[in-house]
XYZ file of C-alpha atoms in Angstrom:
578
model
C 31.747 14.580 -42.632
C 34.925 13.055 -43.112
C 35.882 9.544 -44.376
C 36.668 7.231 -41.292
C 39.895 6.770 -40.689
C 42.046 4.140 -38.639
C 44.341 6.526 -37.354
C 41.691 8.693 -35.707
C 39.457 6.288 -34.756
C 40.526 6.118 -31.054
C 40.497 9.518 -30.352
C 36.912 9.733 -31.766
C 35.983 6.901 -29.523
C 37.284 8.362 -26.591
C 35.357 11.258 -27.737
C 31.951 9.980 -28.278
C 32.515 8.479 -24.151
C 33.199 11.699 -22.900
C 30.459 13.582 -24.377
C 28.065 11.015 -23.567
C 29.119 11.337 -19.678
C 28.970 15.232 -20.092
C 25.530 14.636 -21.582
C 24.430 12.560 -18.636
C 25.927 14.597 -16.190
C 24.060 17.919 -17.474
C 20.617 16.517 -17.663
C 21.465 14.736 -14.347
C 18.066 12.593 -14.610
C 17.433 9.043 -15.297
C 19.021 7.508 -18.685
C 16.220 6.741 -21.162
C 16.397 5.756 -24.815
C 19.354 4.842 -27.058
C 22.896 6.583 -27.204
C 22.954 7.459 -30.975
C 26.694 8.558 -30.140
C 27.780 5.229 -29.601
C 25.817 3.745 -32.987
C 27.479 6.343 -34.441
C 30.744 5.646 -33.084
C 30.584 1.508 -34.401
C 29.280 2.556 -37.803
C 32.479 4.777 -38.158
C 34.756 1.886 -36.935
C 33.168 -0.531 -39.862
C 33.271 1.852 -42.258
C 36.897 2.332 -41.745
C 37.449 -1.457 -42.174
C 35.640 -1.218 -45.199
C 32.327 -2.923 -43.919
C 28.604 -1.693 -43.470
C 26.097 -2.200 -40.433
C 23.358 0.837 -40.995
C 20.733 -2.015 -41.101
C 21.755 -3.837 -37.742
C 20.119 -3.035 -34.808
C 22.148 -2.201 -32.129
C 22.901 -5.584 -30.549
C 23.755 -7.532 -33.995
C 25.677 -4.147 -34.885
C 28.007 -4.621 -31.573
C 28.573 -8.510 -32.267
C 29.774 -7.726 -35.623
C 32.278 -4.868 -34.589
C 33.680 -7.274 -31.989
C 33.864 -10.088 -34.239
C 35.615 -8.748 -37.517
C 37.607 -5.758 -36.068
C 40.780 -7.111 -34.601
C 42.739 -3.982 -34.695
C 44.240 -3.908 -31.439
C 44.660 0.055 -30.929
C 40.948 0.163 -31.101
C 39.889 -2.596 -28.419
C 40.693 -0.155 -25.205
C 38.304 2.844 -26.854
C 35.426 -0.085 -28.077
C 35.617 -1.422 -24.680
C 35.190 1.806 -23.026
C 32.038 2.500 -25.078
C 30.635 -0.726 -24.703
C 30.435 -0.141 -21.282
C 28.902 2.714 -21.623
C 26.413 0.911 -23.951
C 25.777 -1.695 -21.011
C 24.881 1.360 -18.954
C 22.127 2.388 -21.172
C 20.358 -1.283 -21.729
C 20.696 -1.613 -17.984
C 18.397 1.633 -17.658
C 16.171 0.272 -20.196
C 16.449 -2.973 -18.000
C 17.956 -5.168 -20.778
C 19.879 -7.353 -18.672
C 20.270 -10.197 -21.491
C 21.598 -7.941 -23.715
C 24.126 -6.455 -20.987
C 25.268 -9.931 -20.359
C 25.549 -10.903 -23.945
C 27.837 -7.568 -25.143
C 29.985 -8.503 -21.706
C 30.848 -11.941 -22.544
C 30.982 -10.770 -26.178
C 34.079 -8.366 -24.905
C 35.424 -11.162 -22.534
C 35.323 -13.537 -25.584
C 36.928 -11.366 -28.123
C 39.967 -10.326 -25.188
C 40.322 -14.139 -24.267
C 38.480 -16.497 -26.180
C 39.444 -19.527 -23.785
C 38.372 -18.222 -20.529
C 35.045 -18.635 -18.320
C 33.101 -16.173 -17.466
C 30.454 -17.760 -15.011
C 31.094 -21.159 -12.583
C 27.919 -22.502 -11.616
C 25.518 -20.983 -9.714
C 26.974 -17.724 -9.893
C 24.530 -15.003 -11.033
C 25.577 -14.435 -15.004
C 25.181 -11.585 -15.084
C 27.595 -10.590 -12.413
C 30.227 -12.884 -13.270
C 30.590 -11.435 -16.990
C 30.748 -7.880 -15.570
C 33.284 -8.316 -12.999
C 35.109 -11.260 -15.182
C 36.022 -8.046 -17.826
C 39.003 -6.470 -17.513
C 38.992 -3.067 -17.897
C 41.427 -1.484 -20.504
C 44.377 0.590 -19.572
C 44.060 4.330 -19.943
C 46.928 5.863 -21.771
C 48.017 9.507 -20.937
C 47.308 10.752 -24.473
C 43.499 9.717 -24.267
C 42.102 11.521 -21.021
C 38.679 10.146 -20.025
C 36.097 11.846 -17.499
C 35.126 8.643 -15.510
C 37.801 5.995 -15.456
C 36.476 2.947 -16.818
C 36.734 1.307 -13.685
C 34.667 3.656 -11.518
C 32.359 2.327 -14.434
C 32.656 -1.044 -14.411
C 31.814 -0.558 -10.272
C 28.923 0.853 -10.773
C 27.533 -0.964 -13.562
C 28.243 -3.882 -11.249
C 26.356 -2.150 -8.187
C 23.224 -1.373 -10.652
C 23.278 -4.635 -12.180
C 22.733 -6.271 -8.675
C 20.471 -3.772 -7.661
C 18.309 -4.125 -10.628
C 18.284 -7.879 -10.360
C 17.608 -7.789 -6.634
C 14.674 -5.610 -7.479
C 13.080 -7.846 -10.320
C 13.610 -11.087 -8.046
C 11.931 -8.799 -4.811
C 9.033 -7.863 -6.771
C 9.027 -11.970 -7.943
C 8.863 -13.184 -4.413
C 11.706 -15.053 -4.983
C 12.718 -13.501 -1.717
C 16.127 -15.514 -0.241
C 17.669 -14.737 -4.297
C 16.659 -10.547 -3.559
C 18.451 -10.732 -0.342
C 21.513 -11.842 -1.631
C 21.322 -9.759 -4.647
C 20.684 -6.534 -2.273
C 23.531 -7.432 -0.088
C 25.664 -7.429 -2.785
C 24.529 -3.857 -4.043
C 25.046 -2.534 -0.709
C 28.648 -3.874 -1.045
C 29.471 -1.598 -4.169
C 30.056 1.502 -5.779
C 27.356 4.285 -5.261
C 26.507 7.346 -3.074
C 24.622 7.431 0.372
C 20.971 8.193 -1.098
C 21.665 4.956 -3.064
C 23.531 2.860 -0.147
C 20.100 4.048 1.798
C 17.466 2.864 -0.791
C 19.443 -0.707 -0.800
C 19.076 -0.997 2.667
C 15.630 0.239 2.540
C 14.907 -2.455 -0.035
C 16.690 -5.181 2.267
C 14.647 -4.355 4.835
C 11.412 -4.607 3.095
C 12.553 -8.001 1.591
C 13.347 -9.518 5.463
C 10.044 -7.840 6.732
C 8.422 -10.137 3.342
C 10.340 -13.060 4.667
C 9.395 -13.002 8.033
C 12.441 -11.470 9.822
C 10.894 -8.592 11.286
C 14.211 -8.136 13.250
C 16.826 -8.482 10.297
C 14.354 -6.090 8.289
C 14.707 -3.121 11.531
C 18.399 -3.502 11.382
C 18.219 -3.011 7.525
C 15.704 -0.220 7.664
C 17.917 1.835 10.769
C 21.122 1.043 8.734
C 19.478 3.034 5.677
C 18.178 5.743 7.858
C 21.599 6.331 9.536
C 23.283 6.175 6.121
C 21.012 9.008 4.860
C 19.232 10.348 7.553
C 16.402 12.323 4.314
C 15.815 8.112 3.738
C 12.496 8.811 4.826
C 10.908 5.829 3.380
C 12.711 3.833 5.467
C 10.943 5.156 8.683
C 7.375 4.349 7.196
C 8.550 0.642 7.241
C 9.711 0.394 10.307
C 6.616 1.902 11.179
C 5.033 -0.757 9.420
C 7.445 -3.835 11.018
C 6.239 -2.356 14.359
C 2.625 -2.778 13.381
C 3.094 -6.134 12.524
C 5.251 -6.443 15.588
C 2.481 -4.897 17.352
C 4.618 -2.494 19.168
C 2.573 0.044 19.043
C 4.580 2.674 21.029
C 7.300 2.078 18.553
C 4.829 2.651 15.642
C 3.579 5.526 16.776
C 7.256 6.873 17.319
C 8.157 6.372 14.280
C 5.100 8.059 12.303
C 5.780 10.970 14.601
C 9.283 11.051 13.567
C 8.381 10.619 9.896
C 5.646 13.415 9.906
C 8.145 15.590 11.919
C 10.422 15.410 9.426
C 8.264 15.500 5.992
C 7.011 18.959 7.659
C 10.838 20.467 7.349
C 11.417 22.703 4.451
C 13.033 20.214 1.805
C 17.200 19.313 2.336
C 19.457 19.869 -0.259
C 20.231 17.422 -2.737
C 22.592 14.102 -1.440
C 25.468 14.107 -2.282
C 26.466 11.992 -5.300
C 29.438 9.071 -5.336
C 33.009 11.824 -5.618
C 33.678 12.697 -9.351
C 31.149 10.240 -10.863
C 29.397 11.574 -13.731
C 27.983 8.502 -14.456
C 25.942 7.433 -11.049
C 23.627 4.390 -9.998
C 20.889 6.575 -9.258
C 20.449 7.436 -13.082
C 20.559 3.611 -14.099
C 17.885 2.134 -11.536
C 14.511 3.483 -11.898
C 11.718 0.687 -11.883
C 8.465 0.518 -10.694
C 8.794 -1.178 -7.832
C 11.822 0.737 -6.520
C 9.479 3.705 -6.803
C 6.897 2.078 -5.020
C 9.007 1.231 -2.066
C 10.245 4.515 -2.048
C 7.644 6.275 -2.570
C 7.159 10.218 -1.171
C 4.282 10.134 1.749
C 2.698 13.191 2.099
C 2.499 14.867 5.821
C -1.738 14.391 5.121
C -1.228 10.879 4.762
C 0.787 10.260 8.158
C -1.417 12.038 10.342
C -3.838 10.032 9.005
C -2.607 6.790 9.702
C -1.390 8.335 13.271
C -5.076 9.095 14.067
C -5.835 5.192 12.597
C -3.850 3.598 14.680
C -4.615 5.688 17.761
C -7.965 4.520 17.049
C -7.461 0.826 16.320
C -5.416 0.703 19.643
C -7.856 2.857 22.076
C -5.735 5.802 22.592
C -9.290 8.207 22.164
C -7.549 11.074 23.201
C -5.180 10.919 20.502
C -7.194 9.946 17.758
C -9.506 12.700 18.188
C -6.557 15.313 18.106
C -4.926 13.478 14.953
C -8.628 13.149 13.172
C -9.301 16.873 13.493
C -5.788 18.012 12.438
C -6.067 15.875 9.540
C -9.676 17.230 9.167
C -8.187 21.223 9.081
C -5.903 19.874 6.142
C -8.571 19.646 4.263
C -8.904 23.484 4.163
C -5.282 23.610 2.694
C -5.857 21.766 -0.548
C -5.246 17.996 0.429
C -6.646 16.678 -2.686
C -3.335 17.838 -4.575
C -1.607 16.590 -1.670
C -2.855 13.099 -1.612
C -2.491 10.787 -4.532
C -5.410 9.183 -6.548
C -4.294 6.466 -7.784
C -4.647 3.916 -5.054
C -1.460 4.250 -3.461
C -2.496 6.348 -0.447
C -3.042 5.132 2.882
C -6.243 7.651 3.183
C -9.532 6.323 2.563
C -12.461 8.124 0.953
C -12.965 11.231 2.432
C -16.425 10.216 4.200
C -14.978 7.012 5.727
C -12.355 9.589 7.461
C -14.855 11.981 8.668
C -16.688 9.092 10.325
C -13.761 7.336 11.584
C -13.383 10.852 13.077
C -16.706 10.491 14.520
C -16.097 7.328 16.133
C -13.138 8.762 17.979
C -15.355 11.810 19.216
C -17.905 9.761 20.042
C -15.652 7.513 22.223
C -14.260 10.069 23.938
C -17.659 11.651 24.905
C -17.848 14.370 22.481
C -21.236 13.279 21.209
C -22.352 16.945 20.252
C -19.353 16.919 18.050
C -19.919 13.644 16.609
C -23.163 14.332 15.677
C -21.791 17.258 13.645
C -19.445 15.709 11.830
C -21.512 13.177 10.394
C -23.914 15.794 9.411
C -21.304 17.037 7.192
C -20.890 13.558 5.816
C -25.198 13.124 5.471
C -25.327 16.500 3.912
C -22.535 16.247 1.008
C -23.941 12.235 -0.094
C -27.378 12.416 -0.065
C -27.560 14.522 -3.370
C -25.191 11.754 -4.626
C -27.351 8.841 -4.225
C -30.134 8.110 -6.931
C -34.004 8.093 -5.867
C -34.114 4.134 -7.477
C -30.750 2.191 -6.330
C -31.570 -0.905 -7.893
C -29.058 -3.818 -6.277
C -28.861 -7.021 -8.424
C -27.435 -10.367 -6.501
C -24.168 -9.925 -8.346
C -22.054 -6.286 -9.000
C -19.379 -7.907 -11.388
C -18.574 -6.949 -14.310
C -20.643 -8.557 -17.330
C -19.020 -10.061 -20.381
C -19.826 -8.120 -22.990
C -18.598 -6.716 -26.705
C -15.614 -4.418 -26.875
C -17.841 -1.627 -28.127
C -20.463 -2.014 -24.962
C -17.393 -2.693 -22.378
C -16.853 0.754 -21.601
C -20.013 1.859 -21.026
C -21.088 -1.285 -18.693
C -17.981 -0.530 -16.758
C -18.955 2.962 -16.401
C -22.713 2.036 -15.111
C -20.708 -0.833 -12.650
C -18.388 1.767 -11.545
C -21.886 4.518 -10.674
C -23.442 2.165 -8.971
C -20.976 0.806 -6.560
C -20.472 4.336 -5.886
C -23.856 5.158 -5.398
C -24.043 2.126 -2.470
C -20.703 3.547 -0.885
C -22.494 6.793 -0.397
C -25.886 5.202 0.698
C -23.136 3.624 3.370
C -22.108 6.321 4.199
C -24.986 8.512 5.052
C -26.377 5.220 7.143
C -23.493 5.371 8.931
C -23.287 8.722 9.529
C -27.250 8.720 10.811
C -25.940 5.353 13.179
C -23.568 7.168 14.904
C -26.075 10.279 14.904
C -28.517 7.390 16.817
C -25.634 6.557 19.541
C -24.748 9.637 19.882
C -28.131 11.069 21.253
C -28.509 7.087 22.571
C -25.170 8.546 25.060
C -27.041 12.194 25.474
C -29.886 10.397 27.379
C -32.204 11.454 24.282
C -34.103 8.051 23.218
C -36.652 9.912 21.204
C -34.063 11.663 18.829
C -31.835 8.765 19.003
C -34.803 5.905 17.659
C -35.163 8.828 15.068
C -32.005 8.520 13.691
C -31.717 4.786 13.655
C -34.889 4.498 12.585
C -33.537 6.475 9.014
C -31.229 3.811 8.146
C -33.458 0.732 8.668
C -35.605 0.977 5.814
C -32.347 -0.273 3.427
C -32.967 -3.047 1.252
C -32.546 -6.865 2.453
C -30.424 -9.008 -0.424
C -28.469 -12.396 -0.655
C -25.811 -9.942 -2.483
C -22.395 -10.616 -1.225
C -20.636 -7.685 -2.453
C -18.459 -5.584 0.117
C -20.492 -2.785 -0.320
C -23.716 -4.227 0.272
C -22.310 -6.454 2.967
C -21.180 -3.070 4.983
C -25.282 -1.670 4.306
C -26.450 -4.915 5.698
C -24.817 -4.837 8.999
C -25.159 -0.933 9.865
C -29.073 -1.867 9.388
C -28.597 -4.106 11.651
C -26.646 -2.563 14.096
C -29.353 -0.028 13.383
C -31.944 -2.294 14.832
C -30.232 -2.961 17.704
C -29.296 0.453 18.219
C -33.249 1.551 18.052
C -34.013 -1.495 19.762
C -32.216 -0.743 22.885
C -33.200 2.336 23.077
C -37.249 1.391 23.044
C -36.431 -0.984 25.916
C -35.119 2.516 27.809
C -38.748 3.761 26.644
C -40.467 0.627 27.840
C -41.966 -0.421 24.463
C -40.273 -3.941 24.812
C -42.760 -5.389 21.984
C -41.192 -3.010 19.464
C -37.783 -3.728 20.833
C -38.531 -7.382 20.447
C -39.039 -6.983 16.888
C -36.239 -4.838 15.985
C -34.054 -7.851 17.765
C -35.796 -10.623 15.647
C -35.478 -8.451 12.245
C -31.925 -7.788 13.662
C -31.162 -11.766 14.003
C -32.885 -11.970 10.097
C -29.954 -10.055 8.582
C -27.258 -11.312 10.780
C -27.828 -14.698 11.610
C -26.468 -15.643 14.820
C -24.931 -12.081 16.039
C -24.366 -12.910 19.740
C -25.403 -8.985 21.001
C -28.714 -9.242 18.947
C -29.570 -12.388 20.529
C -28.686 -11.388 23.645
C -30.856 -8.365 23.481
C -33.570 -10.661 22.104
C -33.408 -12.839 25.310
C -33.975 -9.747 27.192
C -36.660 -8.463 25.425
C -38.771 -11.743 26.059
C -37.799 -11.592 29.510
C -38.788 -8.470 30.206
C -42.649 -9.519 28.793
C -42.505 -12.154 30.951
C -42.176 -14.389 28.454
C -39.751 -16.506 30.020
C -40.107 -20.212 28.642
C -39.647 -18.650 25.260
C -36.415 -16.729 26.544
C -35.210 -19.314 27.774
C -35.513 -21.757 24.642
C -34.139 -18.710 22.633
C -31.074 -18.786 25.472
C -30.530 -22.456 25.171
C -30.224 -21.983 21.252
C -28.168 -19.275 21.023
C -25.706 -20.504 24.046
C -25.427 -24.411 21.834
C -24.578 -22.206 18.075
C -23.601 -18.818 19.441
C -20.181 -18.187 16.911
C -18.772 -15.762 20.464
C -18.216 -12.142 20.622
C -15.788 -11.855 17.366
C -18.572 -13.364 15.263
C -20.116 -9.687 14.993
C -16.851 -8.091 13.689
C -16.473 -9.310 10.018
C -19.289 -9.974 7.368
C -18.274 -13.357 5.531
C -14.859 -12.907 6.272
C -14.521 -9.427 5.448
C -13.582 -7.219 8.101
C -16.117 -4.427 8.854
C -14.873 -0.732 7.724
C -13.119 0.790 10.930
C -15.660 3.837 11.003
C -18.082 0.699 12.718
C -16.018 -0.171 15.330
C -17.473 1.804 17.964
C -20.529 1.128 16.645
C -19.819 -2.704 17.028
C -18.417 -2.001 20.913
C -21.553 -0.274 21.626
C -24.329 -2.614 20.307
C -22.859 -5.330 22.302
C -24.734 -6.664 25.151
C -23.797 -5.528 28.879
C -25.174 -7.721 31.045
C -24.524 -10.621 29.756
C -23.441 -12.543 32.839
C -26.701 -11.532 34.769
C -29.118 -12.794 32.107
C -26.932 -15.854 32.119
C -27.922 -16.676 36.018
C -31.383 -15.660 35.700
C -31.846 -18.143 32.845
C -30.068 -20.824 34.413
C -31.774 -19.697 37.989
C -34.840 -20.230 35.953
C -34.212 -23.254 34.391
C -32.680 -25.060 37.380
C -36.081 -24.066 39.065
C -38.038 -25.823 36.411
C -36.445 -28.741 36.787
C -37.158 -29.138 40.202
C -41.013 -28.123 39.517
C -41.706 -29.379 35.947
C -45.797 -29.588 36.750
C -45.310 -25.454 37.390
């Protein structure tokens, strides 16, 4: 409550920045909102000159205490908190104003001198073109204003390289990054940089430069566990799948330890990077995988790569998780790596059943048919389009609501088809035709429609895949007319799909309808779109759950009906009359 005073004014400076820092440190979490202290602190300083600022906002407030107070025992203590101030806009990510109250302080020390050559980053030059005040014996402070201006200078890069990573102006991050890495901060930071570098060379097609990055972070701070999940990732895209695997071992290894304790922070800094860089997409690249989510994409890429064995053992641990609460383990907001819970239990399936474990299979998607047929309505009515209509704000809620049902309500019908499919293969591999063209049979009545959607798309191939499936299996029961109409309803949905027509061949060959097989042959052989054609509905790849399915509707003796049609055909040309 006392009348500001010239004299004093220092000291209360030099107060206001060491309180601030003891503040910081106590909460020791990330800076947010404005540091009344220092408002305070310039208020007092006008006052005392016999001027008034209480309606400036904070920026206009510092530009008028650097402009009109000239006396020179209170520069050192109004550069110290302006510092200070720089650290709090840089948490709140207001770079331009950083810059602006730097070369505000470079301006009022030296009026004459440049604080950015071209093509320098601004911001950057103005922080490392101030010079730091000296700090007299009489004024202790808690964090030298140089350890400050280092770290501000190590944030401000890593902030920038940040924004200009999640940008894509890629070649501008790296150098950015690089020059964080290069500054002031502790190991959990140094690690996070090179985390960040890494992900920014893996974005830029250096899968190399991005491993060195993502090792250097790991060996920096070996709890940088983030870093391991992208080099798992590099390795995917490198297809080194041994390395992959290695690394997802490692991670989920590791993320089943009891938690370490804490990193250590940069030596006597009360003030740290850590507490001035926390943006979105730093938390996205860094974010914390859960063990449940690993083993998940261990079993996934066992899968995708044929290693049965080990799917099946990563699908059912990840399957006993779910008896340990995963849903508060997993996240729901899209970030996760695990699917929908059905879509696992059938990739699970697919694993079982390509390992020979049909029984099992079978099971499993009974769970699956069991817990979504309640969810699906008696009437699923599916227009040609699922997008969202324009309508008033009043009726957009409640449209998006009905869109949202519904596309639910044809992910489940997918799922219980899917779940009967493999059910149909399954007893197809058991030697039992009868149960197997029982379970095909259940989902082949879905409805036929022009719809494009993803989720229709996925019903539209497992019915036919479905057909095929029940087709081949009345061929083992010698009802080759009832095959041979499964194959042509088959060829209706999926135009072209090289195993149906294949299987249709057959099926007119076996009913010695031969001229006709042949024709069909000759068609199919001049348009056929080859073996991939089956995996992806317009361009959209199929859900993995299918891929066994996809392996086992296609046809197996394809090189024998080849000779026999051209066997066939090279006799008729020799005897045209016959």
């Amino acid at each position: 409550g006392l009348p500001a005073a010239l004299p004093a004014l220092p000291l209360e400076l030099t107060v206001v920045y060491n309180s601030l820092l003891f503040t910081v440190r106590a909460s020791d979490s990330a800076i947010k909102g404005e540091a009344e202290g220092i408002r305070q602190g310039l208020l007092r300083v006008l006052e005392a000159c016999g001027a008034c600022g209480q309606d400036l906002g904070t920026e206009e407030l510092w530009q008028k205490v650097l402009q009109e107070v000239t006396v020179k025992e209170l520069q050192a203590p109004l550069h110290r908190l302006g510092a200070l101030q720089a650290a709090w806009w840089l948490a709140a990510g207001q770079l331009g104003s950083v810059a602006g109250l730097f070369q505000l302080l470079s301006t009022a020390e030296d009026p004459g001198r440049a604080y950015c050559s071209e093509g320098q980053n601004k911001l950057l030059s103005v922080i490392k073109a101030w010079r730091v005040p000296p700090e007299g014996a009489s004024l202790p402070l808690v964090q030298s204003t140089k350890d400050l201006k280092e770290i501000l200078c190590t944030a401000a890069a890593f902030l920038q390289g940040l924004q200009e990573l999640e940008a894509g102006n890629f070649p501008t991050a790296l150098s950015l990054l690089q020059e964080a890495a290069g500054g002031f901060c502790s190991k959990k930071i140094l690690a996070q940089i090179y985390t960040c570098l890494g992900c920014c060379a893996q974005r830029m097609d250096k899968p190399q430069t991005a491993l060195q990055h993502l090792k250097r972070a790991f060996q920096v701070d070996i709890q940088c566990l983030p870093a391991l999940f992208h080099a798992a990732a590099v390795y995917h895209k490198l297809g080194e799948t041994d390395a992959e695997l290695q690394a997802l071992t490692l991670l989920y290894e590791a993320l089943g330890k009891s938690p370490p304790a804490a990193a250590s922070s940069s030596p006597c800094s009360l003030l740290r990077t850590e507490l001035l860089v926390h943006t979105p997409v730093l938390t996205s690249l860094l974010r914390h995988l859960h063990p449940s989510e690993v083993k998940y994409l261990l079993a996934q890429r066992c899968l995708q790569d044929g290693r049965v064995a080990d799917a099946v053992e990563h699908y059912l641990d990840f399957l006993s998780l779910l008896q340990e609460g995963l849903q508060q383990q997993v996240p729901l907001d899209g970030s996760s790596a695990v699917p929908r819970i059905p879509e696992v239990f059938l990739e699970a399936a697919s694993a079982l059943e390509q390992a020979g474990r049909h029984q099992d299979a079978i099971t499993v998607c009974e769970e699956v048919i069991s817990r979504t047929t309640g969810l699906i309505p008696r009437v699923l009515r599916v227009e040609e389009r699922l997008e969202q209509p324009e309508c008033s704000s009043a009726g957009a809620e409640l449209a998006g609501g009905l869109l949202s049902q519904k596309k639910e309500s044809l992910c489940c019908l997918a799922w219980r088809a899917a779940g009967y499919l493999h059910q149909g293969w399954a007893w197809a591999k058991l030697g039992k035709s009868k149960e197997a063209v029982t379970q095909f049979s259940r989902c082949v009545c879905l409805p036929v429609t022009e719809n494009l959607q993803p989720e229709v798309e996925v019903l539209q191939k497992i019915r036919s895949l479905s057909l095929i499936g029940r087709g081949t299996q009345f061929l083992e029961l010698g009802r080759h007319k009832a095959a041979l109409l499964d194959f042509q309803h088959s060829l209706n949905i999926s135009p072209g799909d090289p195993a149906a027509a294949s299987y249709l061949v057959q099926a007119l060959w076996n009913l010695d309808r031969k001229q006709e097989a042949a024709a069909q042959w000759q068609k199919f052989s001049q348009s056929s779109p080859g073996e991939d054609g089956q995996q992806e509905g317009q361009g959209r790849p199929l859900p993995l759950y299918l891929a066994s399915c996809l392996e086992q509707a296609v046809f197996p003796h394809r090189e024998a009906l080849d000779r026999s049609i051209q066997d066939y055909l090279g006799a008729a040309a020799q005897h045209p009359s016959s």
